[in-house]
PDB file of C-alpha atoms and ligand atoms in Angstrom:
ATOM      1  CA  MET A   1      -5.842  -1.252  18.779  1.00  0.00           C
ATOM      2  CA  ASN A   2      -3.372  -2.305  16.724  1.00  0.00           C
ATOM      3  CA  THR A   3      -3.108  -6.334  15.938  1.00  0.00           C
ATOM      4  CA  THR A   4      -0.316  -8.632  14.422  1.00  0.00           C
ATOM      5  CA  ILE A   5      -0.858 -11.780  12.024  1.00  0.00           C
ATOM      6  CA  PRO A   6      -1.565 -15.336  13.983  1.00  0.00           C
ATOM      7  CA  ASP A   7       2.435 -16.976  15.308  1.00  0.00           C
ATOM      8  CA  ASN A   8       1.948 -19.894  13.278  1.00  0.00           C
ATOM      9  CA  TYR A   9       0.987 -18.046   9.459  1.00  0.00           C
ATOM     10  CA  ILE A  10       3.463 -19.343   7.312  1.00  0.00           C
ATOM     11  CA  PRO A  11       2.848 -18.606   3.536  1.00  0.00           C
ATOM     12  CA  GLN A  12       2.076 -21.706   1.362  1.00  0.00           C
ATOM     13  CA  GLU A  13       4.926 -21.629  -1.880  1.00  0.00           C
ATOM     14  CA  SER A  14       1.609 -20.773  -4.054  1.00  0.00           C
ATOM     15  CA  CYS A  15      -0.968 -18.935  -1.827  1.00  0.00           C
ATOM     16  CA  LEU A  16      -1.598 -16.218  -4.206  1.00  0.00           C
ATOM     17  CA  GLN A  17      -1.804 -18.490  -7.101  1.00  0.00           C
ATOM     18  CA  GLY A  18      -3.443 -16.874  -9.840  1.00  0.00           C
ATOM     19  CA  LYS A  19      -4.571 -13.662  -8.573  1.00  0.00           C
ATOM     20  CA  ILE A  20      -4.062 -10.137  -9.507  1.00  0.00           C
ATOM     21  CA  ILE A  21      -2.836  -7.550  -7.429  1.00  0.00           C
ATOM     22  CA  LEU A  22      -2.661  -3.875  -8.203  1.00  0.00           C
ATOM     23  CA  ILE A  23       0.296  -2.173  -5.871  1.00  0.00           C
ATOM     24  CA  THR A  24       0.874   1.536  -5.911  1.00  0.00           C
ATOM     25  CA  GLY A  25       4.166   2.514  -5.456  1.00  0.00           C
ATOM     26  CA  ALA A  26       5.602  -0.139  -6.347  1.00  0.00           C
ATOM     27  CA  ALA A  27       9.250   0.964  -7.189  1.00  0.00           C
ATOM     28  CA  GLY A  28       9.801   1.827  -3.820  1.00  0.00           C
ATOM     29  CA  GLY A  29      11.383   0.358  -0.623  1.00  0.00           C
ATOM     30  CA  ILE A  30       8.726  -1.652   0.569  1.00  0.00           C
ATOM     31  CA  GLY A  31       6.512  -1.551  -2.615  1.00  0.00           C
ATOM     32  CA  SER A  32       9.848  -2.908  -4.844  1.00  0.00           C
ATOM     33  CA  ILE A  33       9.693  -5.930  -2.216  1.00  0.00           C
ATOM     34  CA  VAL A  34       6.123  -6.562  -2.289  1.00  0.00           C
ATOM     35  CA  SER A  35       6.196  -6.562  -5.592  1.00  0.00           C
ATOM     36  CA  ARG A  36       8.359  -9.548  -6.205  1.00  0.00           C
ATOM     37  CA  THR A  37       7.159 -11.153  -3.035  1.00  0.00           C
ATOM     38  CA  PHE A  38       3.529 -11.608  -4.553  1.00  0.00           C
ATOM     39  CA  ALA A  39       4.675 -12.493  -7.925  1.00  0.00           C
ATOM     40  CA  GLY A  40       7.099 -15.325  -5.797  1.00  0.00           C
ATOM     41  CA  TYR A  41       3.555 -16.319  -4.268  1.00  0.00           C
ATOM     42  CA  GLY A  42       2.100 -16.534  -7.836  1.00  0.00           C
ATOM     43  CA  ALA A  43      -0.052 -13.437  -8.217  1.00  0.00           C
ATOM     44  CA  THR A  44      -0.064 -11.430 -11.184  1.00  0.00           C
ATOM     45  CA  VAL A  45       0.562  -7.829 -10.401  1.00  0.00           C
ATOM     46  CA  ILE A  46      -0.228  -4.833 -11.549  1.00  0.00           C
ATOM     47  CA  LEU A  47       2.745  -2.432 -10.901  1.00  0.00           C
ATOM     48  CA  LEU A  48       2.001   1.615 -10.290  1.00  0.00           C
ATOM     49  CA  GLY A  49       4.009   4.219  -9.936  1.00  0.00           C
ATOM     50  CA  ARG A  50       5.345   7.372 -11.757  1.00  0.00           C
ATOM     51  CA  ASP A  51       9.266   6.315 -11.836  1.00  0.00           C
ATOM     52  CA  THR A  52       8.766   4.467 -15.014  1.00  0.00           C
ATOM     53  CA  LYS A  53      12.228   3.341 -15.349  1.00  0.00           C
ATOM     54  CA  GLY A  54      12.034   1.593 -11.882  1.00  0.00           C
ATOM     55  CA  LEU A  55       8.999  -0.056 -12.929  1.00  0.00           C
ATOM     56  CA  GLU A  56      10.498  -1.450 -15.774  1.00  0.00           C
ATOM     57  CA  SER A  57      13.570  -2.464 -13.730  1.00  0.00           C
ATOM     58  CA  LEU A  58      11.009  -4.335 -11.362  1.00  0.00           C
ATOM     59  CA  TYR A  59       9.666  -5.982 -14.634  1.00  0.00           C
ATOM     60  CA  ASP A  60      12.529  -6.997 -15.295  1.00  0.00           C
ATOM     61  CA  GLU A  61      13.686  -8.057 -11.983  1.00  0.00           C
ATOM     62  CA  ILE A  62      10.395 -10.363 -11.680  1.00  0.00           C
ATOM     63  CA  GLU A  63      10.776 -11.434 -15.212  1.00  0.00           C
ATOM     64  CA  ASP A  64      13.865 -12.804 -15.198  1.00  0.00           C
ATOM     65  CA  ALA A  65      12.919 -14.504 -11.805  1.00  0.00           C
ATOM     66  CA  GLY A  66      10.344 -16.346 -13.354  1.00  0.00           C
ATOM     67  CA  TYR A  67       7.583 -14.995 -12.186  1.00  0.00           C
ATOM     68  CA  PRO A  68       3.883 -14.452 -13.882  1.00  0.00           C
ATOM     69  CA  LEU A  69       4.513 -11.739 -16.310  1.00  0.00           C
ATOM     70  CA  PRO A  70       3.724  -8.009 -14.419  1.00  0.00           C
ATOM     71  CA  ALA A  71       1.680  -5.029 -16.013  1.00  0.00           C
ATOM     72  CA  LEU A  72       2.983  -1.869 -15.806  1.00  0.00           C
ATOM     73  CA  TYR A  73       0.806   1.197 -15.454  1.00  0.00           C
ATOM     74  CA  PRO A  74       2.915   4.800 -14.781  1.00  0.00           C
ATOM     75  CA  MET A  75       1.037   7.122 -13.147  1.00  0.00           C
ATOM     76  CA  ASN A  76       1.645  10.066 -10.713  1.00  0.00           C
ATOM     77  CA  LEU A  77      -1.019  10.130  -8.192  1.00  0.00           C
ATOM     78  CA  GLU A  78      -0.290  13.961  -7.375  1.00  0.00           C
ATOM     79  CA  GLY A  79      -2.197  15.359 -10.294  1.00  0.00           C
ATOM     80  CA  ALA A  80      -4.580  12.314 -11.220  1.00  0.00           C
ATOM     81  CA  THR A  81      -7.899  12.885 -12.064  1.00  0.00           C
ATOM     82  CA  ASP A  82     -11.308  10.927 -11.694  1.00  0.00           C
ATOM     83  CA  LYS A  83     -11.192  10.377 -15.495  1.00  0.00           C
ATOM     84  CA  ASP A  84      -6.960   8.745 -15.117  1.00  0.00           C
ATOM     85  CA  TYR A  85      -8.571   6.342 -12.682  1.00  0.00           C
ATOM     86  CA  MET A  86     -11.633   5.120 -14.547  1.00  0.00           C
ATOM     87  CA  ASP A  87      -8.858   4.849 -17.650  1.00  0.00           C
ATOM     88  CA  LEU A  88      -6.586   2.797 -15.190  1.00  0.00           C
ATOM     89  CA  THR A  89      -9.683   0.599 -14.288  1.00  0.00           C
ATOM     90  CA  ARG A  90     -11.402  -0.024 -17.933  1.00  0.00           C
ATOM     91  CA  THR A  91      -7.425  -1.216 -18.775  1.00  0.00           C
ATOM     92  CA  MET A  92      -7.517  -3.380 -15.982  1.00  0.00           C
ATOM     93  CA  GLU A  93     -10.976  -4.790 -16.828  1.00  0.00           C
ATOM     94  CA  LYS A  94      -9.941  -5.714 -20.353  1.00  0.00           C
ATOM     95  CA  GLU A  95      -7.097  -7.163 -19.126  1.00  0.00           C
ATOM     96  CA  PHE A  96      -7.896  -8.961 -16.260  1.00  0.00           C
ATOM     97  CA  GLY A  97     -11.966  -8.497 -15.955  1.00  0.00           C
ATOM     98  CA  ARG A  98     -11.296  -8.099 -11.953  1.00  0.00           C
ATOM     99  CA  LEU A  99      -9.250  -7.266  -9.420  1.00  0.00           C
ATOM    100  CA  ASP A 100      -8.363  -9.878  -6.141  1.00  0.00           C
ATOM    101  CA  GLY A 101      -5.750  -7.366  -4.371  1.00  0.00           C
ATOM    102  CA  LEU A 102      -5.210  -3.598  -4.299  1.00  0.00           C
ATOM    103  CA  LEU A 103      -2.536  -2.683  -2.070  1.00  0.00           C
ATOM    104  CA  HIS A 104      -2.367   1.422  -1.481  1.00  0.00           C
ATOM    105  CA  ASN A 105       1.332   1.659  -0.738  1.00  0.00           C
ATOM    106  CA  ALA A 106       2.463   4.881  -2.146  1.00  0.00           C
ATOM    107  CA  ALA A 107       3.127   7.959   0.356  1.00  0.00           C
ATOM    108  CA  ARG A 108       4.929  11.020   0.559  1.00  0.00           C
ATOM    109  CA  ARG A 109       6.189  12.903   3.363  1.00  0.00           C
ATOM    110  CA  ASP A 110       6.558  16.651   3.862  1.00  0.00           C
ATOM    111  CA  ALA A 111       9.218  18.177   6.321  1.00  0.00           C
ATOM    112  CA  LEU A 112       8.735  17.780  10.272  1.00  0.00           C
ATOM    113  CA  THR A 113       7.818  20.873  11.140  1.00  0.00           C
ATOM    114  CA  PRO A 114       5.128  22.598  13.186  1.00  0.00           C
ATOM    115  CA  LEU A 115       1.695  23.050  11.149  1.00  0.00           C
ATOM    116  CA  TRP A 116       2.088  26.446  10.883  1.00  0.00           C
ATOM    117  CA  ARG A 117       4.816  26.148   9.032  1.00  0.00           C
ATOM    118  CA  VAL A 118       3.626  23.748   6.491  1.00  0.00           C
ATOM    119  CA  ASN A 119       4.018  24.844   3.604  1.00  0.00           C
ATOM    120  CA  ILE A 120       0.559  24.706   1.220  1.00  0.00           C
ATOM    121  CA  GLU A 121       1.614  23.479  -1.825  1.00  0.00           C
ATOM    122  CA  ASP A 122       3.169  20.515  -0.028  1.00  0.00           C
ATOM    123  CA  TRP A 123      -0.139  19.983   2.468  1.00  0.00           C
ATOM    124  CA  PHE A 124      -2.476  19.807  -0.497  1.00  0.00           C
ATOM    125  CA  GLU A 125       0.184  17.505  -2.559  1.00  0.00           C
ATOM    126  CA  VAL A 126       0.461  14.915   0.295  1.00  0.00           C
ATOM    127  CA  LEU A 127      -3.049  14.674   1.051  1.00  0.00           C
ATOM    128  CA  GLN A 128      -3.575  14.041  -2.663  1.00  0.00           C
ATOM    129  CA  VAL A 129      -1.181  11.235  -2.854  1.00  0.00           C
ATOM    130  CA  ASN A 130      -1.763  10.086   0.761  1.00  0.00           C
ATOM    131  CA  LEU A 131      -5.863  10.696   1.109  1.00  0.00           C
ATOM    132  CA  ASN A 132      -7.075  11.538  -1.873  1.00  0.00           C
ATOM    133  CA  ALA A 133      -5.444   9.082  -4.514  1.00  0.00           C
ATOM    134  CA  PRO A 134      -6.544   5.431  -2.466  1.00  0.00           C
ATOM    135  CA  PHE A 135     -10.118   6.730  -2.023  1.00  0.00           C
ATOM    136  CA  MET A 136     -10.215   7.679  -5.564  1.00  0.00           C
ATOM    137  CA  LEU A 137      -8.666   4.537  -6.653  1.00  0.00           C
ATOM    138  CA  THR A 138     -10.401   2.604  -4.699  1.00  0.00           C
ATOM    139  CA  CYS A 139     -13.877   4.069  -5.631  1.00  0.00           C
ATOM    140  CA  ALA A 140     -12.869   3.295  -9.291  1.00  0.00           C
ATOM    141  CA  CYS A 141     -11.884  -0.769  -8.703  1.00  0.00           C
ATOM    142  CA  MET A 142     -14.893  -1.462  -6.594  1.00  0.00           C
ATOM    143  CA  GLU A 143     -16.979  -2.960  -9.450  1.00  0.00           C
ATOM    144  CA  LEU A 144     -13.286  -4.837 -10.229  1.00  0.00           C
ATOM    145  CA  LEU A 145     -12.890  -6.054  -6.917  1.00  0.00           C
ATOM    146  CA  ARG A 146     -16.704  -7.147  -6.681  1.00  0.00           C
ATOM    147  CA  ALA A 147     -15.917  -9.023  -9.827  1.00  0.00           C
ATOM    148  CA  SER A 148     -13.662 -10.998  -7.766  1.00  0.00           C
ATOM    149  CA  VAL A 149     -14.839 -14.247  -5.452  1.00  0.00           C
ATOM    150  CA  SER A 150     -12.418 -12.991  -2.728  1.00  0.00           C
ATOM    151  CA  ALA A 151     -10.397  -9.447  -2.623  1.00  0.00           C
ATOM    152  CA  SER A 152      -8.392  -7.771  -0.457  1.00  0.00           C
ATOM    153  CA  ILE A 153      -7.659  -3.921  -0.133  1.00  0.00           C
ATOM    154  CA  ILE A 154      -5.098  -3.143   2.529  1.00  0.00           C
ATOM    155  CA  PHE A 155      -4.503   0.556   3.108  1.00  0.00           C
ATOM    156  CA  THR A 156      -1.282   1.398   4.787  1.00  0.00           C
ATOM    157  CA  THR A 157      -0.640   3.544   7.806  1.00  0.00           C
ATOM    158  CA  ASP A 158       1.964   4.896  10.183  1.00  0.00           C
ATOM    159  CA  HIS A 159       2.103   4.568  13.971  1.00  0.00           C
ATOM    160  CA  GLN A 160       4.014   6.895  14.145  1.00  0.00           C
ATOM    161  CA  ALA A 161       2.513   9.607  12.546  1.00  0.00           C
ATOM    162  CA  ARG A 162      -1.032   8.551  14.385  1.00  0.00           C
ATOM    163  CA  GLU A 163       0.062   8.145  17.850  1.00  0.00           C
ATOM    164  CA  HIS A 164       3.074  10.949  18.092  1.00  0.00           C
ATOM    165  CA  HIS A 165       0.985  14.037  16.797  1.00  0.00           C
ATOM    166  CA  ALA A 166       3.261  16.858  17.088  1.00  0.00           C
ATOM    167  CA  TYR A 167       5.532  18.008  13.735  1.00  0.00           C
ATOM    168  CA  TRP A 168       4.203  14.473  11.704  1.00  0.00           C
ATOM    169  CA  GLY A 169       2.394  17.422   9.331  1.00  0.00           C
ATOM    170  CA  ALA A 170       0.058  16.713   6.387  1.00  0.00           C
ATOM    171  CA  TYR A 171       1.539  13.152   6.123  1.00  0.00           C
ATOM    172  CA  GLY A 172       0.564  12.455  10.147  1.00  0.00           C
ATOM    173  CA  ILE A 173      -2.677  13.630   8.774  1.00  0.00           C
ATOM    174  CA  SER A 174      -3.004  11.892   6.238  1.00  0.00           C
ATOM    175  CA  LYS A 175      -2.322   8.924   8.171  1.00  0.00           C
ATOM    176  CA  HIS A 176      -4.941   9.364  10.617  1.00  0.00           C
ATOM    177  CA  ALA A 177      -7.600   9.623   8.225  1.00  0.00           C
ATOM    178  CA  VAL A 178      -6.395   6.860   6.393  1.00  0.00           C
ATOM    179  CA  ASP A 179      -7.100   4.695   9.150  1.00  0.00           C
ATOM    180  CA  GLY A 180     -10.589   6.689   9.195  1.00  0.00           C
ATOM    181  CA  LEU A 181     -11.009   6.031   5.452  1.00  0.00           C
ATOM    182  CA  MET A 182     -10.018   2.181   5.677  1.00  0.00           C
ATOM    183  CA  LYS A 183     -13.158   1.763   8.734  1.00  0.00           C
ATOM    184  CA  THR A 184     -15.522   3.136   6.820  1.00  0.00           C
ATOM    185  CA  LEU A 185     -15.083   1.669   3.914  1.00  0.00           C
ATOM    186  CA  ALA A 186     -15.059  -1.965   5.872  1.00  0.00           C
ATOM    187  CA  ASP A 187     -18.117  -0.757   7.860  1.00  0.00           C
ATOM    188  CA  GLU A 188     -19.929  -0.234   4.338  1.00  0.00           C
ATOM    189  CA  LEU A 189     -18.754  -3.276   3.042  1.00  0.00           C
ATOM    190  CA  GLU A 190     -19.422  -5.828   5.973  1.00  0.00           C
ATOM    191  CA  ASN A 191     -22.569  -7.079   4.305  1.00  0.00           C
ATOM    192  CA  GLN A 192     -20.030  -7.993   1.016  1.00  0.00           C
ATOM    193  CA  PRO A 193     -17.821 -10.971   2.671  1.00  0.00           C
ATOM    194  CA  SER A 194     -16.001 -11.404  -0.299  1.00  0.00           C
ATOM    195  CA  ILE A 195     -14.083  -7.987  -0.056  1.00  0.00           C
ATOM    196  CA  ARG A 196     -11.981  -7.628   2.725  1.00  0.00           C
ATOM    197  CA  VAL A 197     -10.616  -4.169   3.640  1.00  0.00           C
ATOM    198  CA  ASN A 198      -7.781  -3.855   6.701  1.00  0.00           C
ATOM    199  CA  ALA A 199      -4.711  -1.441   7.187  1.00  0.00           C
ATOM    200  CA  ILE A 200      -1.377  -2.458   7.669  1.00  0.00           C
ATOM    201  CA  ASP A 201       1.586  -0.580   9.374  1.00  0.00           C
ATOM    202  CA  PRO A 202       5.139  -1.555   8.365  1.00  0.00           C
ATOM    203  CA  GLY A 203       6.534  -0.527  11.325  1.00  0.00           C
ATOM    204  CA  ALA A 204      10.527   1.083  11.491  1.00  0.00           C
ATOM    205  CA  VAL A 205      11.055   0.060   8.152  1.00  0.00           C
ATOM    206  CA  LYS A 206      14.705   0.812   5.953  1.00  0.00           C
ATOM    207  CA  THR A 207      13.522   2.495   2.732  1.00  0.00           C
ATOM    208  CA  GLY A 208      14.134   5.923   1.245  1.00  0.00           C
ATOM    209  CA  MET A 209      11.372   7.554   2.981  1.00  0.00           C
ATOM    210  CA  ARG A 210      13.173   6.565   6.551  1.00  0.00           C
ATOM    211  CA  VAL A 211      16.703   7.339   5.831  1.00  0.00           C
ATOM    212  CA  LYS A 212      15.326  11.048   5.117  1.00  0.00           C
ATOM    213  CA  THR A 213      12.624  10.862   8.172  1.00  0.00           C
ATOM    214  CA  TYR A 214      15.684   9.736  10.596  1.00  0.00           C
ATOM    215  CA  PRO A 215      18.989  11.123   9.102  1.00  0.00           C
ATOM    216  CA  GLY A 216      20.695  10.747  12.273  1.00  0.00           C
ATOM    217  CA  LEU A 217      19.274   7.013  12.701  1.00  0.00           C
ATOM    218  CA  ASP A 218      21.835   4.214  11.792  1.00  0.00           C
ATOM    219  CA  PRO A 219      20.285   2.552   8.447  1.00  0.00           C
ATOM    220  CA  ASN A 220      22.073  -0.835   8.940  1.00  0.00           C
ATOM    221  CA  ILE A 221      20.442  -1.198  12.235  1.00  0.00           C
ATOM    222  CA  MET A 222      16.439  -0.822  10.665  1.00  0.00           C
ATOM    223  CA  THR A 223      14.448  -3.631   9.860  1.00  0.00           C
ATOM    224  CA  LYS A 224      14.530  -4.458   6.017  1.00  0.00           C
ATOM    225  CA  PRO A 225      11.632  -4.558   3.914  1.00  0.00           C
ATOM    226  CA  GLU A 226      12.200  -8.455   3.078  1.00  0.00           C
ATOM    227  CA  ASP A 227      11.882  -8.895   7.005  1.00  0.00           C
ATOM    228  CA  ILE A 228       8.142  -7.872   7.019  1.00  0.00           C
ATOM    229  CA  MET A 229       6.751  -9.100   3.675  1.00  0.00           C
ATOM    230  CA  CYS A 230       4.530 -12.067   5.789  1.00  0.00           C
ATOM    231  CA  SER A 231       2.426  -9.695   7.192  1.00  0.00           C
ATOM    232  CA  TYR A 232       1.342  -8.470   3.281  1.00  0.00           C
ATOM    233  CA  LEU A 233       1.397 -12.155   2.300  1.00  0.00           C
ATOM    234  CA  TYR A 234      -1.083 -12.866   5.506  1.00  0.00           C
ATOM    235  CA  LEU A 235      -3.325 -10.210   4.479  1.00  0.00           C
ATOM    236  CA  MET A 236      -3.414 -11.208   0.741  1.00  0.00           C
ATOM    237  CA  ASP A 237      -3.856 -14.671   1.202  1.00  0.00           C
ATOM    238  CA  GLU A 238      -6.680 -16.490   1.650  1.00  0.00           C
ATOM    239  CA  ILE A 239      -6.667 -17.192   5.015  1.00  0.00           C
ATOM    240  CA  SER A 240      -7.324 -13.977   6.040  1.00  0.00           C
ATOM    241  CA  ARG A 241     -10.503 -13.929   4.467  1.00  0.00           C
ATOM    242  CA  ASP A 242     -12.514 -13.253   7.306  1.00  0.00           C
ATOM    243  CA  VAL A 243     -10.592 -10.161   8.787  1.00  0.00           C
ATOM    244  CA  ASN A 244     -11.520  -7.232   8.398  1.00  0.00           C
ATOM    245  CA  ALA A 245     -11.123  -3.397   9.784  1.00  0.00           C
ATOM    246  CA  GLN A 246      -8.245  -4.458  11.205  1.00  0.00           C
ATOM    247  CA  ILE A 247      -5.015  -2.639  11.421  1.00  0.00           C
ATOM    248  CA  ILE A 248      -1.997  -5.160  11.339  1.00  0.00           C
ATOM    249  CA  TYR A 249       1.413  -4.147  12.841  1.00  0.00           C
ATOM    250  CA  ALA A 250       3.574  -6.233  10.337  1.00  0.00           C
ATOM    251  CA  GLN A 251       5.840  -8.425  12.159  1.00  0.00           C
ATOM    252  CA  ALA A 252       9.973  -9.186  10.849  1.00  0.00           C
ATOM    253  CA  THR A 253       9.771 -12.982  10.737  1.00  0.00           C
ATOM    254  CA  ILE A 254      11.717 -13.948   7.536  1.00  0.00           C
TER     255      ILE A 254
HETATM  256  N1  NAP B   1       9.865   3.303   5.890  1.00  0.00           N
HETATM  257  C1  NAP B   1       8.814   2.992   6.802  1.00  0.00           C
HETATM  258  O1  NAP B   1       9.548   2.755   8.018  1.00  0.00           O
HETATM  259  C2  NAP B   1       7.169   3.779   7.199  1.00  0.00           C
HETATM  260  C3  NAP B   1       6.852   3.241   8.409  1.00  0.00           C
HETATM  261  C4  NAP B   1       5.480   3.465   8.368  1.00  0.00           C
HETATM  262  C5  NAP B   1       4.826   3.421   7.045  1.00  0.00           C
HETATM  263  N2  NAP B   1       5.447   3.510   6.254  1.00  0.00           N
HETATM  264  C6  NAP B   1       4.526   3.557   4.579  1.00  0.00           C
HETATM  265  O2  NAP B   1       5.029   2.222   4.099  1.00  0.00           O
HETATM  266  C7  NAP B   1       4.550   3.048   2.682  1.00  0.00           C
HETATM  267  C8  NAP B   1       5.385   2.642   1.871  1.00  0.00           C
HETATM  268  O3  NAP B   1       6.801   3.755   2.203  1.00  0.00           O
HETATM  269  P1  NAP B   1       8.300   2.984   1.987  1.00  0.00           P
HETATM  270  O4  NAP B   1       8.769   3.464   3.033  1.00  0.00           O
HETATM  271  O5  NAP B   1       8.605   2.131   1.183  1.00  0.00           O
HETATM  272  O6  NAP B   1       8.626   4.814   1.524  1.00  0.00           O
HETATM  273  P2  NAP B   1       9.053   5.191  -0.226  1.00  0.00           P
HETATM  274  O7  NAP B   1      10.305   3.949  -0.735  1.00  0.00           O
HETATM  275  O8  NAP B   1       9.505   6.890  -0.029  1.00  0.00           O
HETATM  276  O9  NAP B   1       8.172   4.681  -1.226  1.00  0.00           O
HETATM  277  C9  NAP B   1       6.893   5.065  -1.325  1.00  0.00           C
HETATM  278  C10 NAP B   1       6.175   5.103  -3.190  1.00  0.00           C
HETATM  279  O10 NAP B   1       5.078   5.833  -3.055  1.00  0.00           O
HETATM  280  C11 NAP B   1       5.536   6.414  -4.500  1.00  0.00           C
HETATM  281  N3  NAP B   1       4.994   7.701  -4.947  1.00  0.00           N
HETATM  282  C12 NAP B   1       4.798   9.173  -4.084  1.00  0.00           C
HETATM  283  N4  NAP B   1       4.600  10.154  -4.272  1.00  0.00           N
HETATM  284  C13 NAP B   1       3.931   9.337  -6.029  1.00  0.00           C
HETATM  285  C14 NAP B   1       2.977   9.855  -6.625  1.00  0.00           C
HETATM  286  N5  NAP B   1       2.871  11.490  -7.016  1.00  0.00           N
HETATM  287  N6  NAP B   1       2.248   9.197  -7.630  1.00  0.00           N
HETATM  288  C15 NAP B   1       2.867   7.663  -7.564  1.00  0.00           C
HETATM  289  N7  NAP B   1       3.566   7.491  -6.767  1.00  0.00           N
HETATM  290  C16 NAP B   1       4.298   7.822  -5.573  1.00  0.00           C
HETATM  291  C17 NAP B   1       7.326   7.052  -4.164  1.00  0.00           C
HETATM  292  O11 NAP B   1       7.278   6.572  -5.811  1.00  0.00           O
HETATM  293  P3  NAP B   1       8.985   7.957  -5.856  1.00  0.00           P
HETATM  294  O12 NAP B   1      10.039   6.520  -5.601  1.00  0.00           O
HETATM  295  O13 NAP B   1       8.474   8.363  -7.848  1.00  0.00           O
HETATM  296  O14 NAP B   1       8.959   8.886  -5.456  1.00  0.00           O
HETATM  297  C18 NAP B   1       7.474   5.629  -4.003  1.00  0.00           C
HETATM  298  O15 NAP B   1       7.446   4.430  -4.900  1.00  0.00           O
HETATM  299  C19 NAP B   1       4.028   4.048   2.624  1.00  0.00           C
HETATM  300  O16 NAP B   1       2.207   4.259   2.324  1.00  0.00           O
HETATM  301  C20 NAP B   1       4.134   4.493   4.147  1.00  0.00           C
HETATM  302  O17 NAP B   1       4.034   6.044   4.346  1.00  0.00           O
HETATM  303  C21 NAP B   1       6.619   3.381   5.945  1.00  0.00           C
END
């Protein structure tokens, strides 16, 4: 069952001060706003994505705002191998020595269609980005997360794809599996209280992915990514230290 953040949660100005947080799909609709928000609340963000230009312009925005300087890590999750993940963690180890937050935000969609019409190539690519990448990245980052006094892993789920099964193809199935991945990992880390594992469901948010999925809907009436940032902050903030194995339904609050 989905749950929400406490009604009275108000992020303190520097609630993420000093935290090192890796964000995948950082140049995307939600990813870019989360990255800016986390940096604005004091975190050093590591921006991972395949759109190098988008990452660079996000870097400039964060720098211009006077927030902690981010790190860029261009990477295509579609073809990434074990070695690529190990190279990434070696770089982070050298630069930072630990990881306090890991937000699995990147995802790709396939067409809404019956399963038997799903393009096989799309099937593999979607599962690679949405499921295999978060799995491999989490495994590769585990030692860095253990090196933090308090680390938060957040997976991104989608209740629409989980609860309305028909036609959601590889994307829908990947989000079912992401929930399972989150629950299994949270269970296995139960005796490691310094690492909490949860998932966030952003709800219907105005991004490229949403607009493409629902071309008939008016984008002007969709929730903006900025409006759901409290839920992302809550899960990275120390205040959620004891929250584990939950699916948080993002609330439009600010
Ligand atoms: N928007 C919604 O209404 C909604 C609802 C429920 C769940 N979600 C979830 O929220 C998360 C963010 O989605 P969004 O709405 O912000 O969509 P988006 O704007 O399309 O962002 C997705 C991000 O993932 C990146 N990505 C895709 N394939 C990649 C790859 N092979 N390697 C590296 N990065 C890759 C994209 O990069 P490119 O730009 O280069 O493709 C983009 O930065 C996703 O997990 C999505 O499932 C969104």
